Amino acid sequence: MDLEEYRRRARAWLVENAVEGAEGVAAARRFMAAMYDAGYSGISWPKEWGGQGLTQAEELAFAAEARDFTLPIYAFSIGLGMCGPTIVDLGTDEQRRRWVRPLLRGERIWCQLFSEPGAGSDVASLQTRAEPAEDGWIVNGQKVWTSVAQYADLGLLLARTDVEAPKHRGLTMLVIDMHAPGVTVRPLKDMSGRSNFNEIFFDNVHIPAENLIGQVDDGWSCAVTTLLHERLSISGGVGMSGARDNPASFERLREVVDTGDPIVRDQLVELYVRSRALTLFNQRLAEETRAGVFPGARGSAAKLLLAELTNFGADLAISLAGPEAVAYDDDGGGLARAVSQAPGLSLGGGTNEIMRNIVGDRVLNLPPEPRSDKNVPFKDLKVGTQQ
Amino acid sequence: MKLVLSQEQQDLRGSVRSFLASVSPMSGVREAMESADGYDRSVYDRLNGELGLAGLIVPEEYGGAGAGHADLAVALEETGAALLPGPFLATVFATIALLPERDKELLTAVAGGGLTATVVSGPSAGPDGVVSGIAPQVINGLDAEVLLVRDGRHGLVAVDADAGGVTREALGTLDPTRRQARITFDRASGRVIAGSAAGEARSRDLIAVALAAEQLGVLRASLDAILAYSRIRVAFGRYIGSYQAVKHKLADMHCKLEQAESIVRHAAWAADESPGELPEAAALAQIYLGRACFEVARDHLLLFGGIGYTWEHDAHLYYKRAKADEVLLGPPRAARARLADLLEL
Ligand SMILES: Cc1cc2nc3c(=O)[nH]c(=O)nc-3n(C[C@H](O)[C@H](O)[C@H](O)COP(=O)(O)OP(=O)(O)OC[C@H]3O[C@@H](n4cnc5c(N)ncnc54)[C@H](O)[C@@H]3O)c2cc1C
């Protein structure tokens, strides 16, 4: 089937199935199951683990169509964008069998347990410990900013297994059962008033041996794989709502502002130009992927551009709309929400500064910054917030 | 949609790139720009003789290669990156204007004989092909052998540059690698080539895409130059590329390059395969490339430090080409207004 035909069918399916106003985890699970049955879950994932075995081009074609609908799958965004692809890349066949299909069918919600109060950008300085126990590990410590953890069944955990080694060499990746005894999840209210992320406490949580991803003490290279997927999935819009849901998008904004004013018109043109530029860049990355060129760290450029565009759009939208954008009745407040949520995109998945570091170091091969933390045993390092 | 280069296009890029590196290196560009003609005729002849570039998009029946606009964009990206002086781009513009009219005589001469031409607007023509009026600014107006006058009523009129009644005066130009002239027509006679409004509109879009491809090359070459320097220049005991103030700026410049390339490939694809999408894609390319190319050329110059401000260094040539290109087809606000109209804002 050619891509246009694929697109047409995807759209027809979405028109039938994307239910307006569906919310909550139960709806998310139902919708994922329906997507799975229709062949739209894991479009580019390998067939043998539950995917459709198609290419990134079909994946993006579906995502492009989906932008015009409200897909209630936010709870699955972390599993689909980061955890699942990591299991597909690095898991054993047994692990892939166990975890991938249930994710694609909406049976298991995943979260990503990397950031800690003392380790965000510099996630390799994390302090949560996993110590060997007879048949696996015992985990103690704290995570924070963990998206969708309040719904999650499973978590992709990065923990320290060796404090004597330098920071990048003593980490291990494990899959944790979020319902296990000793796991406490506390939602945190973010600046938009929503509670999408959480803080998590681990108190002697047991993790069985078969939940190890990759090798012991090799968790950093696993985490790099996850983070590459994360940036690509954010820029590609996995599990995110589309332009139609974004009142600060060009499509929505043009309907509400006075385009008779030449300044307004020109600012809308600017928004259109920036939006199209990024859309076309994402499409080019998808075509390259299809031709066998993996975008790798260039996904960080796309993620940075999306963060910048989102903040530019929200900021511009309020300026164009004027005072009524910031004081509203119950059914209003869309733009206020947009500008309150925009900073999240510049922080989650790596800050703008970290994206620029990655583009500079890994895409442009610029000389690295001098570092004092690379070869020091972790236990002797300065980490987190200090006076 | 096709946003990645085919193997043939990569080969074309490779051969144009290595040809220009050996035949028109920056030392040659400097010599040419300081010469009386402003360009090296032998380079132009070899470009056409050995690579057949002038005939790239000319249909095979007129002796050209019959290639598409996506292929042309690949070639223009390289001539842009090399800051090739002379009437190559001007002749491409003229070829684009002639294509919808399928003018055998001139297309054959461009493809086979290395004829140079440029599009002229301003003067008006009578139905008999007699042209009068002033064209205040014509790119490569002194170099072109044929002046293709675009007249709103009678389409295109081809006037020989040395015909009676044609007076050409060199202008000072910001960009020393591309000259412009003022041309006065005083009852100069030419040959009328019919033209249509649709053909003219399509030509205008295709010209914008061609220019954007050149700008992509200028942008890429500027970025490559400063990337190379930031890996070897040391200050305070470190390579300057290791400082975040520098690295982050370079990362932003790279982001512009990624988007710029995507926009150019899309516009060139639309030119060949999806004419309905061309007007919007071309306006987008003109707007985005004009700005991005200049911003990157400017920042690349600044990141060179003092050496970047010298006449001897090449940075200013990219900077000036970028600025001159941004306004080559009109002020940016005109393209922005056109895009607003196309979007029905
Ligand atoms: C909405 C949202 C969702 C999130 N979801 C998750 C999740 O599901 N799972 C998870 O593990 N994490 C999640 N995070 C955490 C996110 O990855 C971190 O917040 C982010 O990496 C920044 O870390 P930090 O908060 O510790 O800030 P810090 O690292 O302390 O950064 C503070 C400032 O210093 C700058 N900085 C730090 N290092 C450098 C450097 N080397 N060069 C230049 N500047 C630097 C940063 O750019 C920033 O401006 C989420 C965050 C948000 C906002």
PDB file of C-alpha atoms and ligand atoms in Angstrom, chain A residues 74 78 82 111-123 143-148 190 197 230-231 343-354 357 369, chain B residues 244 248, ligand 1:
ATOM      1  CA  TYR A  74      -1.278  10.486  27.107  1.00  0.00           C
ATOM      2  CA  ILE A  78       6.252   7.369  28.061  1.00  0.00           C
ATOM      3  CA  MET A  82      10.805   5.696  25.568  1.00  0.00           C
ATOM      4  CA  CYS A 111       6.919   5.382  33.443  1.00  0.00           C
ATOM      5  CA  GLN A 112      10.546   6.426  33.206  1.00  0.00           C
ATOM      6  CA  LEU A 113      12.382   6.636  36.539  1.00  0.00           C
ATOM      7  CA  PHE A 114      15.560   8.572  35.764  1.00  0.00           C
ATOM      8  CA  SER A 115      15.470  12.067  37.309  1.00  0.00           C
ATOM      9  CA  GLU A 116      16.047  12.645  41.006  1.00  0.00           C
ATOM     10  CA  PRO A 117      16.050  15.739  43.187  1.00  0.00           C
ATOM     11  CA  GLY A 118      19.835  15.892  42.798  1.00  0.00           C
ATOM     12  CA  ALA A 119      20.134  14.622  39.235  1.00  0.00           C
ATOM     13  CA  GLY A 120      18.252  15.906  36.205  1.00  0.00           C
ATOM     14  CA  SER A 121      20.371  17.224  33.364  1.00  0.00           C
ATOM     15  CA  ASP A 122      23.246  15.374  34.940  1.00  0.00           C
ATOM     16  CA  VAL A 123      21.209  12.230  35.398  1.00  0.00           C
ATOM     17  CA  LYS A 143      12.854   9.787  41.986  1.00  0.00           C
ATOM     18  CA  VAL A 144      11.092  12.961  40.905  1.00  0.00           C
ATOM     19  CA  TRP A 145       9.284  14.564  37.935  1.00  0.00           C
ATOM     20  CA  THR A 146       8.168  11.096  36.903  1.00  0.00           C
ATOM     21  CA  SER A 147       5.428  11.578  34.304  1.00  0.00           C
ATOM     22  CA  VAL A 148       2.327   9.312  34.474  1.00  0.00           C
ATOM     23  CA  ASP A 190       2.861  21.443  38.155  1.00  0.00           C
ATOM     24  CA  PHE A 197       4.274  14.125  37.243  1.00  0.00           C
ATOM     25  CA  GLU A 230      12.760  10.219  24.085  1.00  0.00           C
ATOM     26  CA  ARG A 231      13.872  13.192  22.011  1.00  0.00           C
ATOM     27  CA  PRO A 343       7.827  25.677  29.641  1.00  0.00           C
ATOM     28  CA  GLY A 344       7.347  21.968  30.360  1.00  0.00           C
ATOM     29  CA  LEU A 345       8.452  21.140  26.858  1.00  0.00           C
ATOM     30  CA  SER A 346      11.707  23.047  27.291  1.00  0.00           C
ATOM     31  CA  LEU A 347      12.488  21.105  30.490  1.00  0.00           C
ATOM     32  CA  GLY A 348      11.098  17.589  30.229  1.00  0.00           C
ATOM     33  CA  GLY A 349      13.171  15.286  28.054  1.00  0.00           C
ATOM     34  CA  GLY A 350      16.226  17.471  28.593  1.00  0.00           C
ATOM     35  CA  THR A 351      16.485  21.257  28.785  1.00  0.00           C
ATOM     36  CA  ASN A 352      17.195  23.523  25.834  1.00  0.00           C
ATOM     37  CA  GLU A 353      20.762  23.965  27.076  1.00  0.00           C
ATOM     38  CA  ILE A 354      21.307  20.215  27.231  1.00  0.00           C
ATOM     39  CA  ASN A 357      25.154  20.624  24.183  1.00  0.00           C
ATOM     40  CA  GLU A 369      33.899  21.000  27.689  1.00  0.00           C
TER      41      GLU A 369
ATOM     42  CA  GLN B 244      28.910  26.958  25.441  1.00  0.00           C
ATOM     43  CA  HIS B 248      25.090  26.769  21.605  1.00  0.00           C
TER      44      HIS B 248
HETATM   45  C1  LIG C   1       6.982  18.182  32.394  1.00  0.00           C
HETATM   46  C2  LIG C   1       8.151  17.369  32.799  1.00  0.00           C
HETATM   47  C3  LIG C   1       8.102  15.988  32.706  1.00  0.00           C
HETATM   48  C4  LIG C   1       9.179  15.214  33.086  1.00  0.00           C
HETATM   49  N1  LIG C   1       9.064  13.857  33.023  1.00  0.00           N
HETATM   50  C5  LIG C   1      10.106  13.083  33.448  1.00  0.00           C
HETATM   51  C6  LIG C   1       9.983  11.661  33.458  1.00  0.00           C
HETATM   52  O1  LIG C   1       8.937  11.100  33.103  1.00  0.00           O
HETATM   53  N2  LIG C   1      11.010  10.921  33.904  1.00  0.00           N
HETATM   54  C7  LIG C   1      12.186  11.498  34.315  1.00  0.00           C
HETATM   55  O2  LIG C   1      13.104  10.776  34.653  1.00  0.00           O
HETATM   56  N3  LIG C   1      12.342  12.854  34.318  1.00  0.00           N
HETATM   57  C8  LIG C   1      11.318  13.659  33.914  1.00  0.00           C
HETATM   58  N4  LIG C   1      11.465  15.037  33.923  1.00  0.00           N
HETATM   59  C9  LIG C   1      12.687  15.631  34.447  1.00  0.00           C
HETATM   60  C10 LIG C   1      13.539  16.356  33.426  1.00  0.00           C
HETATM   61  O3  LIG C   1      14.225  15.435  32.618  1.00  0.00           O
HETATM   62  C11 LIG C   1      14.497  17.275  34.200  1.00  0.00           C
HETATM   63  O4  LIG C   1      13.733  18.235  34.876  1.00  0.00           O
HETATM   64  C12 LIG C   1      15.481  17.961  33.305  1.00  0.00           C
HETATM   65  O5  LIG C   1      16.358  17.021  32.742  1.00  0.00           O
HETATM   66  C13 LIG C   1      16.274  19.036  34.037  1.00  0.00           C
HETATM   67  O6  LIG C   1      16.845  18.554  35.212  1.00  0.00           O
HETATM   68  P1  LIG C   1      16.707  19.369  36.565  1.00  0.00           P
HETATM   69  O7  LIG C   1      15.264  19.632  36.747  1.00  0.00           O
HETATM   70  O8  LIG C   1      17.412  18.632  37.634  1.00  0.00           O
HETATM   71  O9  LIG C   1      17.431  20.741  36.315  1.00  0.00           O
HETATM   72  P2  LIG C   1      19.002  21.012  36.412  1.00  0.00           P
HETATM   73  O10 LIG C   1      19.744  19.901  35.790  1.00  0.00           O
HETATM   74  O11 LIG C   1      19.345  21.339  37.825  1.00  0.00           O
HETATM   75  O12 LIG C   1      19.132  22.298  35.529  1.00  0.00           O
HETATM   76  C14 LIG C   1      19.028  23.630  36.001  1.00  0.00           C
HETATM   77  C15 LIG C   1      19.495  24.581  34.905  1.00  0.00           C
HETATM   78  O13 LIG C   1      20.867  24.338  34.630  1.00  0.00           O
HETATM   79  C16 LIG C   1      21.079  24.106  33.258  1.00  0.00           C
HETATM   80  N5  LIG C   1      22.171  23.160  33.075  1.00  0.00           N
HETATM   81  C17 LIG C   1      22.387  21.988  33.734  1.00  0.00           C
HETATM   82  N6  LIG C   1      23.455  21.374  33.256  1.00  0.00           N
HETATM   83  C18 LIG C   1      23.938  22.149  32.266  1.00  0.00           C
HETATM   84  C19 LIG C   1      25.037  22.052  31.365  1.00  0.00           C
HETATM   85  N7  LIG C   1      25.851  20.997  31.370  1.00  0.00           N
HETATM   86  N8  LIG C   1      25.192  23.022  30.464  1.00  0.00           N
HETATM   87  C20 LIG C   1      24.372  24.094  30.419  1.00  0.00           C
HETATM   88  N9  LIG C   1      23.334  24.248  31.236  1.00  0.00           N
HETATM   89  C21 LIG C   1      23.124  23.293  32.148  1.00  0.00           C
HETATM   90  C22 LIG C   1      19.763  23.541  32.780  1.00  0.00           C
HETATM   91  O14 LIG C   1      19.608  23.713  31.388  1.00  0.00           O
HETATM   92  C23 LIG C   1      18.767  24.340  33.584  1.00  0.00           C
HETATM   93  O15 LIG C   1      18.525  25.565  32.948  1.00  0.00           O
HETATM   94  C24 LIG C   1      10.369  15.840  33.574  1.00  0.00           C
HETATM   95  C25 LIG C   1      10.426  17.222  33.660  1.00  0.00           C
HETATM   96  C26 LIG C   1       9.346  17.995  33.284  1.00  0.00           C
HETATM   97  C27 LIG C   1       9.437  19.483  33.421  1.00  0.00           C
END
